[in-house]
PDB file of C-alpha atoms and ligand atoms in Angstrom:
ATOM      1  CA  UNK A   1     102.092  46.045  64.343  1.00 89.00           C
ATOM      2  CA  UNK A   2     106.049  45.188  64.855  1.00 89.00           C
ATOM      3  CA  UNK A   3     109.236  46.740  65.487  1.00 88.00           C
ATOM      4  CA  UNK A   4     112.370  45.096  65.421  1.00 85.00           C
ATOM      5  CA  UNK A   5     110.900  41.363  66.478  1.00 90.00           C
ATOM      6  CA  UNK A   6     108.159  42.602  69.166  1.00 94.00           C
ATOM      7  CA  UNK A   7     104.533  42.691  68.186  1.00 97.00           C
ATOM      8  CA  UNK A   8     103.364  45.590  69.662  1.00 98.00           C
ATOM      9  CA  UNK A   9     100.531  49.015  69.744  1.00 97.00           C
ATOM     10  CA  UNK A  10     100.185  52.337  70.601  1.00 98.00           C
ATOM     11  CA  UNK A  11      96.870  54.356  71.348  1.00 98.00           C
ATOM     12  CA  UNK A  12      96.512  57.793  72.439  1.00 98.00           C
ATOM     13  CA  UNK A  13      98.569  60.777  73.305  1.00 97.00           C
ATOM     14  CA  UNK A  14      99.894  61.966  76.767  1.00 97.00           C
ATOM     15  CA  UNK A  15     102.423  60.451  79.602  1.00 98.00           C
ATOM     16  CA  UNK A  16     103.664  57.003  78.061  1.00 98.00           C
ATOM     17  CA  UNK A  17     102.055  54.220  79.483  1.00 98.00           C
ATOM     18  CA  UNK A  18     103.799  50.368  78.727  1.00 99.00           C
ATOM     19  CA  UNK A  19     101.453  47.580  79.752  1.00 99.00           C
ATOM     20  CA  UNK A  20     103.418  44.092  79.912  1.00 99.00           C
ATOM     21  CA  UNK A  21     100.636  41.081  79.692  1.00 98.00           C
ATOM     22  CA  UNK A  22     100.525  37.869  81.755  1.00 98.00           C
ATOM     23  CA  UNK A  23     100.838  34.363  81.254  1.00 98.00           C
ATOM     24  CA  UNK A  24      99.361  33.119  79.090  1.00 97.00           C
ATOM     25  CA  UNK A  25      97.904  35.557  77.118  1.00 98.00           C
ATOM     26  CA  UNK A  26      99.333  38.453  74.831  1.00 98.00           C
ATOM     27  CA  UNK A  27      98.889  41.898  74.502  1.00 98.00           C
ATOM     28  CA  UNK A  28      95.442  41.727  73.581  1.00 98.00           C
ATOM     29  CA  UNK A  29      94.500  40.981  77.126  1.00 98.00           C
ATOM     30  CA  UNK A  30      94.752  45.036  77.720  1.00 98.00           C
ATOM     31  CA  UNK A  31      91.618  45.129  75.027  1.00 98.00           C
ATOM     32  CA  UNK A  32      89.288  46.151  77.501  1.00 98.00           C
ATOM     33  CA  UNK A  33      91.608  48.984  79.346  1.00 98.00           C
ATOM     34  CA  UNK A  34      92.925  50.592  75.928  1.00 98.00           C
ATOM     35  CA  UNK A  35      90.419  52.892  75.089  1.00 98.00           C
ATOM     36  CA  UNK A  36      89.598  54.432  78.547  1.00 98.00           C
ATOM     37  CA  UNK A  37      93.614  54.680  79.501  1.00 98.00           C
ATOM     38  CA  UNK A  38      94.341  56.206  75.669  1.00 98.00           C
ATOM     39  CA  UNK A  39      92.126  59.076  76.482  1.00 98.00           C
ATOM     40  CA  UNK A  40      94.925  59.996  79.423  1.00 98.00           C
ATOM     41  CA  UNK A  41      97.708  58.667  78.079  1.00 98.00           C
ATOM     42  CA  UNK A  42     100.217  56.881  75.315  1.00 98.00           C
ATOM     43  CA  UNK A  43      99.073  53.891  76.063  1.00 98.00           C
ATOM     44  CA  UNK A  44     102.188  51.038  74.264  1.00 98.00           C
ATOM     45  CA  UNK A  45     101.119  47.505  74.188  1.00 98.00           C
ATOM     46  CA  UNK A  46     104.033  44.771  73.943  1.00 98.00           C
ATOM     47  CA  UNK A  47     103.683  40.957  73.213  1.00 98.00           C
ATOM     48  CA  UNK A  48     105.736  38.845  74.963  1.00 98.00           C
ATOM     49  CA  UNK A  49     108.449  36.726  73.415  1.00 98.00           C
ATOM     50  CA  UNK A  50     106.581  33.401  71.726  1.00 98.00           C
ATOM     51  CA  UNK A  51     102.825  35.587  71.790  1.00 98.00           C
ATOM     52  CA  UNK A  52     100.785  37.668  70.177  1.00 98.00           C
ATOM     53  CA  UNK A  53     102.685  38.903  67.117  1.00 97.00           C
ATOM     54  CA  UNK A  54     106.731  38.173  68.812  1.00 97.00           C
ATOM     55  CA  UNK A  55     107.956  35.404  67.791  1.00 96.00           C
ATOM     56  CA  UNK A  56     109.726  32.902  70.342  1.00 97.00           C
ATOM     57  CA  UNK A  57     112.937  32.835  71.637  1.00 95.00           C
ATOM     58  CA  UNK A  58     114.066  31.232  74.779  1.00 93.00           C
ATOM     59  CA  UNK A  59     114.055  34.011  77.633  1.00 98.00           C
ATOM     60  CA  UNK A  60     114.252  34.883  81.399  1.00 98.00           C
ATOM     61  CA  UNK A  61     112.033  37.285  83.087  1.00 98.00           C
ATOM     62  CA  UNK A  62     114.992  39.656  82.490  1.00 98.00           C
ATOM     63  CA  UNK A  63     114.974  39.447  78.865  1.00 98.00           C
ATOM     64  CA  UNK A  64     111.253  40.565  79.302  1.00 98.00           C
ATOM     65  CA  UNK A  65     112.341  43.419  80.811  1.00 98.00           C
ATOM     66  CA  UNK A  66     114.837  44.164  78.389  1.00 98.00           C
ATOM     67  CA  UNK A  67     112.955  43.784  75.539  1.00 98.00           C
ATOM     68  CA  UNK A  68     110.209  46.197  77.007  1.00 98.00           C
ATOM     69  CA  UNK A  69     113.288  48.728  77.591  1.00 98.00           C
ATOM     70  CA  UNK A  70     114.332  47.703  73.782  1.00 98.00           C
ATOM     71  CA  UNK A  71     111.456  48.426  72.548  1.00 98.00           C
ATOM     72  CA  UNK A  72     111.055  51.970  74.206  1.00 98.00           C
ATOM     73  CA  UNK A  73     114.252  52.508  72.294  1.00 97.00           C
ATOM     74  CA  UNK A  74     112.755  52.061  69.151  1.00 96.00           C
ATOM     75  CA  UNK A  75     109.925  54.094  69.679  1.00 97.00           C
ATOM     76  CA  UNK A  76     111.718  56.959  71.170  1.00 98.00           C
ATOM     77  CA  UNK A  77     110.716  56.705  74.244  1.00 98.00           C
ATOM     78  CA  UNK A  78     112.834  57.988  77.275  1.00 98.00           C
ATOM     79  CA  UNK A  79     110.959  56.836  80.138  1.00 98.00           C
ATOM     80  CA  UNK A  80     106.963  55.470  80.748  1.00 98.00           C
ATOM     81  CA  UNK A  81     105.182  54.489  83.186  1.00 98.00           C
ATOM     82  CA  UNK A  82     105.338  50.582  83.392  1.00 99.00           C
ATOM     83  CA  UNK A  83     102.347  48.518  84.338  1.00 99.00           C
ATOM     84  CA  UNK A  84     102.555  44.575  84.706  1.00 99.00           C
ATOM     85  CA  UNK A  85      99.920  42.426  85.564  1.00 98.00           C
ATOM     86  CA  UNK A  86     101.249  38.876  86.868  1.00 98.00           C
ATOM     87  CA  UNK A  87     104.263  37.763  84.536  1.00 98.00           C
ATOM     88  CA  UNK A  88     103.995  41.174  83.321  1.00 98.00           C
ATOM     89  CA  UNK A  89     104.584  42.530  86.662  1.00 98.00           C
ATOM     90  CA  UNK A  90     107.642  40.332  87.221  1.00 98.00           C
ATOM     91  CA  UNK A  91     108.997  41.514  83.983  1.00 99.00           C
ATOM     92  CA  UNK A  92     108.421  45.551  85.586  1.00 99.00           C
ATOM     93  CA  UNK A  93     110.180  44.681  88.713  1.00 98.00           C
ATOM     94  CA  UNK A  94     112.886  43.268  86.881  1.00 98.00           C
ATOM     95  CA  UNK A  95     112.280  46.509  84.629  1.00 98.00           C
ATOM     96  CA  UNK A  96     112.804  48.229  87.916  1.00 98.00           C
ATOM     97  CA  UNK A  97     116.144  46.468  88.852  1.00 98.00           C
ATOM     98  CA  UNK A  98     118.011  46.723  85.625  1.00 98.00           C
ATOM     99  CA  UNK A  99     116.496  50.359  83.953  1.00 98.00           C
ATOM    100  CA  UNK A 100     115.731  52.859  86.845  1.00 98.00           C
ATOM    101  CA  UNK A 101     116.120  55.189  85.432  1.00 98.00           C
ATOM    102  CA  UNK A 102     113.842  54.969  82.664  1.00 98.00           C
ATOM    103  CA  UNK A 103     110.386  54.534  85.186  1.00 98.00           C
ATOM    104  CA  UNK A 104     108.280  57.738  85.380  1.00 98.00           C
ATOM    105  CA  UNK A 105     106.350  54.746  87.880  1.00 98.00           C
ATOM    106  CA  UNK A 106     105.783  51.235  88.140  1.00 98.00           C
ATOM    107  CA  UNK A 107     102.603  49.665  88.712  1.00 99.00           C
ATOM    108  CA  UNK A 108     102.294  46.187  89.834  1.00 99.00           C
ATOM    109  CA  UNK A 109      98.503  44.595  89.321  1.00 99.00           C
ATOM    110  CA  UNK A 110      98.058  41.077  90.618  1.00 98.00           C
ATOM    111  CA  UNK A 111     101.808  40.079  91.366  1.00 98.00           C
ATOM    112  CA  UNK A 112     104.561  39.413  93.590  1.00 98.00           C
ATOM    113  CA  UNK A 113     107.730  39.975  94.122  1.00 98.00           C
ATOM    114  CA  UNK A 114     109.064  36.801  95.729  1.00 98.00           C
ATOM    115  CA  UNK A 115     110.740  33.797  93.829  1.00 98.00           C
ATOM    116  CA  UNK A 116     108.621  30.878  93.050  1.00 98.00           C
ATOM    117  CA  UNK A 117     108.308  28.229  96.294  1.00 97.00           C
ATOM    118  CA  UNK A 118     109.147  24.689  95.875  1.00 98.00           C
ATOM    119  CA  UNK A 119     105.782  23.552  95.606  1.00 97.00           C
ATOM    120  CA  UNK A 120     104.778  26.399  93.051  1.00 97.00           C
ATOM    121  CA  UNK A 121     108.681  25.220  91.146  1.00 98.00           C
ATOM    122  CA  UNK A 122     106.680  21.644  91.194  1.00 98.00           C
ATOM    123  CA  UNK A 123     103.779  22.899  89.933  1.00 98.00           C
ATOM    124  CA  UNK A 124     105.252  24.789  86.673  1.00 98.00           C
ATOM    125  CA  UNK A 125     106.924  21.273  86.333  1.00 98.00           C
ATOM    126  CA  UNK A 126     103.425  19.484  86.200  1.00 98.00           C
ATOM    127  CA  UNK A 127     102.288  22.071  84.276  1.00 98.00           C
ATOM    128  CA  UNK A 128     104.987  21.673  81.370  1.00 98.00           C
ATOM    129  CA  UNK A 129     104.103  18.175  81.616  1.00 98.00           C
ATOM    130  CA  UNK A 130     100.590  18.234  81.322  1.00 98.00           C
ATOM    131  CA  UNK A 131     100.924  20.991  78.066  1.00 98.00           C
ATOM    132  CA  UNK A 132     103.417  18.620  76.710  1.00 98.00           C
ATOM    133  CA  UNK A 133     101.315  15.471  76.879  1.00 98.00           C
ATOM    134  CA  UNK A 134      97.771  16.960  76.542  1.00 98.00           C
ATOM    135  CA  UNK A 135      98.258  20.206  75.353  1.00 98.00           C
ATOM    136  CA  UNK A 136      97.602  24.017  75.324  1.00 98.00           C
ATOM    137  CA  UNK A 137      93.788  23.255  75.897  1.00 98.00           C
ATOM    138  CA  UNK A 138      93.905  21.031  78.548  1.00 98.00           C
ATOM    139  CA  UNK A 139      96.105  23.017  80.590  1.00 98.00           C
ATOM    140  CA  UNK A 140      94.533  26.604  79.792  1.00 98.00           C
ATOM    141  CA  UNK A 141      91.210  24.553  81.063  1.00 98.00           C
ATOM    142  CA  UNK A 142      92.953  23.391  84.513  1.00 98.00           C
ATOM    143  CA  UNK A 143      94.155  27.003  85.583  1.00 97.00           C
ATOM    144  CA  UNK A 144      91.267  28.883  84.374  1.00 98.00           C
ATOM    145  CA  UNK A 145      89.358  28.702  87.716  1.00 97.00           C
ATOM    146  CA  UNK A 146      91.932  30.252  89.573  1.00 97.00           C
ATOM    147  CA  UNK A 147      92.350  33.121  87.367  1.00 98.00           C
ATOM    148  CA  UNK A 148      89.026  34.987  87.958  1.00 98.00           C
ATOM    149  CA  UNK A 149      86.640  35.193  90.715  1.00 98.00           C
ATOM    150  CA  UNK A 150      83.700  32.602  91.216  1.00 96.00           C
ATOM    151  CA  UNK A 151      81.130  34.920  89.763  1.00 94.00           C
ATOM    152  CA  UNK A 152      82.420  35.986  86.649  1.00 98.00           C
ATOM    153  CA  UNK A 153      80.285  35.273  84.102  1.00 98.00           C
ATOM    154  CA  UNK A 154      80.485  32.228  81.713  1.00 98.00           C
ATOM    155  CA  UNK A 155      81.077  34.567  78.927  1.00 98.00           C
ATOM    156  CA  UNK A 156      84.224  36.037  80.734  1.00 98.00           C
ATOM    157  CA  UNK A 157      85.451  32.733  81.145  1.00 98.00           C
ATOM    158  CA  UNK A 158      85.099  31.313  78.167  1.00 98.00           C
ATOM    159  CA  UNK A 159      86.685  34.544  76.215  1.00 98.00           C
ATOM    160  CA  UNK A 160      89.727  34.113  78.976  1.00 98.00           C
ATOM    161  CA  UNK A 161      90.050  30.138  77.793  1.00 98.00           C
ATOM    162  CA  UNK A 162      89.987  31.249  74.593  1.00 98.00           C
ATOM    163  CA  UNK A 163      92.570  34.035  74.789  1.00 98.00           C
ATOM    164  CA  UNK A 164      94.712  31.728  77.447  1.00 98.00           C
ATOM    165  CA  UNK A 165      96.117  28.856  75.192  1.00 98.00           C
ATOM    166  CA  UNK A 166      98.829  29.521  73.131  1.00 98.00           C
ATOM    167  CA  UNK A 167     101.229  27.377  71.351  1.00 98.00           C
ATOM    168  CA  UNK A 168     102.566  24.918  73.519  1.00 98.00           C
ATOM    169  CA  UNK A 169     106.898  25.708  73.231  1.00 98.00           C
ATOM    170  CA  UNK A 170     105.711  29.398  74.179  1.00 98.00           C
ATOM    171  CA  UNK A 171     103.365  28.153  77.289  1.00 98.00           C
ATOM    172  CA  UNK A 172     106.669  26.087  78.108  1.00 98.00           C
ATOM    173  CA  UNK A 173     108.878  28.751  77.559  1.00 98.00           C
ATOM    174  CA  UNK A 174     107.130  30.786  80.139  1.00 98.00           C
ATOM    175  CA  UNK A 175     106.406  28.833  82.816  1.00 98.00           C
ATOM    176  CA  UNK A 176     110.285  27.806  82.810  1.00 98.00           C
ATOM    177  CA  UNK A 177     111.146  32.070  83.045  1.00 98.00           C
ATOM    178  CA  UNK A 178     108.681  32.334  85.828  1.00 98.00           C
ATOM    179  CA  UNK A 179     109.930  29.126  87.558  1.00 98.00           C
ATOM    180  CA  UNK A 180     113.552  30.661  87.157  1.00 98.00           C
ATOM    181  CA  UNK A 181     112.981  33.710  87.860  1.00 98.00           C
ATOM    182  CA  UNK A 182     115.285  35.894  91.438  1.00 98.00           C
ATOM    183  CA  UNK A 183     113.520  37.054  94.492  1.00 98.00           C
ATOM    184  CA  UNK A 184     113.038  40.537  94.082  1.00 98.00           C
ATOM    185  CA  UNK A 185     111.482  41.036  97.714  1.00 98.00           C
ATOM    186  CA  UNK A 186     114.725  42.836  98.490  1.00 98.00           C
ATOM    187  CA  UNK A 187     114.930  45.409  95.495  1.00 97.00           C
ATOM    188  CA  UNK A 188     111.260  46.634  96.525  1.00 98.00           C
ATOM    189  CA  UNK A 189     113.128  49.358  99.436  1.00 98.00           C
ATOM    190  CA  UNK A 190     115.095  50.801  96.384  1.00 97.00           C
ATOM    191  CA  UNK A 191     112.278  51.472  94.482  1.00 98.00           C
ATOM    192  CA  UNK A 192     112.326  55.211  94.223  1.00 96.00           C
ATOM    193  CA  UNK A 193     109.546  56.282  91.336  1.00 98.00           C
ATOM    194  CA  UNK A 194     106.170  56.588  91.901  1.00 98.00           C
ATOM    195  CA  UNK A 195     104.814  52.848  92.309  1.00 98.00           C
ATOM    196  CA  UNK A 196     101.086  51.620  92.464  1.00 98.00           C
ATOM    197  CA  UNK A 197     100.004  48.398  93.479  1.00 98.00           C
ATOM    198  CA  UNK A 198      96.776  46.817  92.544  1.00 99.00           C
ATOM    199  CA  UNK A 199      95.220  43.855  93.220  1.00 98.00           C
ATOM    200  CA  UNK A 200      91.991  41.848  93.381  1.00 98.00           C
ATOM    201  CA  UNK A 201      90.298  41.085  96.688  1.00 98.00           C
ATOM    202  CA  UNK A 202      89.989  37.434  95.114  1.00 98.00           C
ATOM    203  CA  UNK A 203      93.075  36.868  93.691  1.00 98.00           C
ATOM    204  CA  UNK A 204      93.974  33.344  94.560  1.00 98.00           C
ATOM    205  CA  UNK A 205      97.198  33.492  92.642  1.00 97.00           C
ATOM    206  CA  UNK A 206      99.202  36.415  93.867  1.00 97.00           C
ATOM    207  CA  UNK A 207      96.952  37.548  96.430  1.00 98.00           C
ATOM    208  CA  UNK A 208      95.960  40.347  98.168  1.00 98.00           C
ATOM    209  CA  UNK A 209      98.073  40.044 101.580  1.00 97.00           C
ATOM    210  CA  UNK A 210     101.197  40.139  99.043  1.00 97.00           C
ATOM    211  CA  UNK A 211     100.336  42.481  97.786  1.00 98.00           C
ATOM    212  CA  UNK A 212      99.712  44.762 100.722  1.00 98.00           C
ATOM    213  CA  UNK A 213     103.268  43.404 101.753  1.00 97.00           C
ATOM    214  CA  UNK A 214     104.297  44.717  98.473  1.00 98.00           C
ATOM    215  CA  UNK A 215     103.076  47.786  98.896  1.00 98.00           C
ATOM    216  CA  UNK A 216     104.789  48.491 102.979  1.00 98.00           C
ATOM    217  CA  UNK A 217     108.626  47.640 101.173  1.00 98.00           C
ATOM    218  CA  UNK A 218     107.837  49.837  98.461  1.00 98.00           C
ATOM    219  CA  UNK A 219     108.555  53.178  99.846  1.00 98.00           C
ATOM    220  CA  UNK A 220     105.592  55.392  99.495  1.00 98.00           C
ATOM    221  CA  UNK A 221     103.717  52.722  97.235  1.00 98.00           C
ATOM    222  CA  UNK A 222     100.071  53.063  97.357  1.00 98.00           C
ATOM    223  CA  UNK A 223      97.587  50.054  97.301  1.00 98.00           C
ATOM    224  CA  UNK A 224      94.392  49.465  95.113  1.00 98.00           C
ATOM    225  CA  UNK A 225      91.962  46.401  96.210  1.00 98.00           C
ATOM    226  CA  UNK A 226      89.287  45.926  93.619  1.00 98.00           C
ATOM    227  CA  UNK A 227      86.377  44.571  95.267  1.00 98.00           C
ATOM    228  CA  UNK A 228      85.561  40.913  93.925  1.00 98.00           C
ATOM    229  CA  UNK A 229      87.808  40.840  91.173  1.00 98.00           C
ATOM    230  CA  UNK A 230      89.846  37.564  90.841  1.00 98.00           C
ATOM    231  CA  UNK A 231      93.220  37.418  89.569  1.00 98.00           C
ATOM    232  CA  UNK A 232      93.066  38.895  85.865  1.00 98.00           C
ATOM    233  CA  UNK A 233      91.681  42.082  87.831  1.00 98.00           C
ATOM    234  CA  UNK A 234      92.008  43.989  84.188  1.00 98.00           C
ATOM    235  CA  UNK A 235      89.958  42.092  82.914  1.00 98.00           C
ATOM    236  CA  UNK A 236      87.447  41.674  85.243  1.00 98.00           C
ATOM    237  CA  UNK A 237      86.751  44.857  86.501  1.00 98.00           C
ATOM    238  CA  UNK A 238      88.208  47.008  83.600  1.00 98.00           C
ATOM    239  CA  UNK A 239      85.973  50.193  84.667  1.00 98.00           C
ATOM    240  CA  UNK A 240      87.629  50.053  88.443  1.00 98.00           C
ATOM    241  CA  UNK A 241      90.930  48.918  87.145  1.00 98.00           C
ATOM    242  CA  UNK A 242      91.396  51.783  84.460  1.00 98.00           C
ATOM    243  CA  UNK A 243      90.545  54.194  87.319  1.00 98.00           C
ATOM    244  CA  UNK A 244      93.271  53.231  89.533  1.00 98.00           C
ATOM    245  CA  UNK A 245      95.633  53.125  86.624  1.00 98.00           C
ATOM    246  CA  UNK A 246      94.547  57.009  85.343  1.00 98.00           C
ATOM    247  CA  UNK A 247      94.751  58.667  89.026  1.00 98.00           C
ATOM    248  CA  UNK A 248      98.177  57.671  89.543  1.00 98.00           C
ATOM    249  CA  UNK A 249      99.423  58.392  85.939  1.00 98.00           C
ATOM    250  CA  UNK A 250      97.619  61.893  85.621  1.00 94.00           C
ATOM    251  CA  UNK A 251      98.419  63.964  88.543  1.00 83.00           C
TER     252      UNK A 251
HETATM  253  C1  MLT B   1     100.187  35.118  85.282  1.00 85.44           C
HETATM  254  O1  MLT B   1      98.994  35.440  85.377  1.00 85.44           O
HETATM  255  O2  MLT B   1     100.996  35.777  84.611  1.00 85.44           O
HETATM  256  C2  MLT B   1     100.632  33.865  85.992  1.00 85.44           C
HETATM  257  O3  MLT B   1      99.517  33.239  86.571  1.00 85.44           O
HETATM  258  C3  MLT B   1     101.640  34.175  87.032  1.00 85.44           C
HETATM  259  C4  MLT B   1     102.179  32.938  87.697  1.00 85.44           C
HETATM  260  O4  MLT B   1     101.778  31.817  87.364  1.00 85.44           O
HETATM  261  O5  MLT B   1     103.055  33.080  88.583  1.00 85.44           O
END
């Protein structure tokens, strides 16, 4: 479905729920959490800029989070709860800095709030490198490890390969936002909605003492480890995933 230029759904009735996707999938990497979180709340799927069903144009993390605020504007929405996962979750704190007032909470799954370090700024470099010379596939293959746990399934994997490679000036497009992107570590004290955090106990990428750092600056933030998941924590543990998301939203 679109609006304006974002590709986007919405399941379900109840407290509005906006999930923002990582990199470098698109909204469809929520599939697995839709149907239990619809059944608690208005559940409003976006697709990042260059993904899914948005087209590209070049962006910041903070034109993530203005687009998400855009396109609560054009679906009447006043305020939601906003729930990131990874890049999605640097697009919420970002949501957090520049639209307060518009969070009814802010959940943060498998993210951080710092700036990326020189060696990860290197890394996005090699990365852009390595899409541009061997493409999508190659370097969907290369990160996939590192995205889920050692014992997720084959199948898992291969459907997260699969969903992972995009076209290449969107992959490129991202990783420059995320290399760009501020350190928010200092906004997290002014947070002053309802926030969750949630990670998984294997997350290699944003891991879980981050996110238990996260969740100290946050005032009143509570913390979710899911046992064994890896980074895409939706994804692989959808049951204890959609749990965490539903208690905080409906109380
Ligand atoms: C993501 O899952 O969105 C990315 O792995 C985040 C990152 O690379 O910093």
């Amino acid at each position: 479905m679109r609006i304006g230029s974002f590709g986007y759904d919405v399941h379900g009735e109840g407290p509005p729920l906006l999930l923002l996707h990582g990199f470098s999938f698109d909204r469809t990497l929520w599939d697995d959490n839709i149907a239990a979180l619809a059944s608690h709340a208005r559940v409003i799927r976006l697709d990042f800029r260059g993904v899914g069903e948005s087209p590209l144009a070049s962006f910041s993390i903070d034109d993530l989070a203005d687009d998400a605020a855009r396109l609560l504007d054009l679906l009447g929405v006043p305020m939601a709860y906003v729930a990131g996962l990874s890049m999605g979750g640097y697009a919420a704190l970002a949501f957090a800095a520049r639209h307060a007032v518009r969070l009814s909470g802010l959940i943060l799954a498998d993210t951080r709030a710092g700036a990326d370090s020189v060696e990860v700024k290197r890394k996005r470099d090699a990365g852009i490198a390595q899409i541009r010379h061997q493409g999508p596939e190659a370097y969907a293959t290369a990160v996939l490890p590192r995205l889920l746990s050692s014992l997720a399934p084959t199948e898992m994997r291969e459907r997260a390969l699969r969903m992972s490679i995009q076209a290449p000036e969107s992959m490129i497009a991202a990783l420059t936002a995320m290399r760009e992107r501020p350190d928010r570590q200092s906004d997290l004290k002014n947070i002053c909605c309802p926030a969750l955090i949630v990670v998984g106990s294997e997350d290699v990428i944003t891991p879980p003492d981050e996110a238990a750092a996260m969740a100290r600056a946050i005032p009143g933030a509570e913390l979710v480890t899911i046992a064994g998941a890896g980074h895409l924590s939706n994804l692989e543990a959808p049951d204890e995933f959609n749990r965490a998301l539903i208690d905080f939203v409906v109380r």
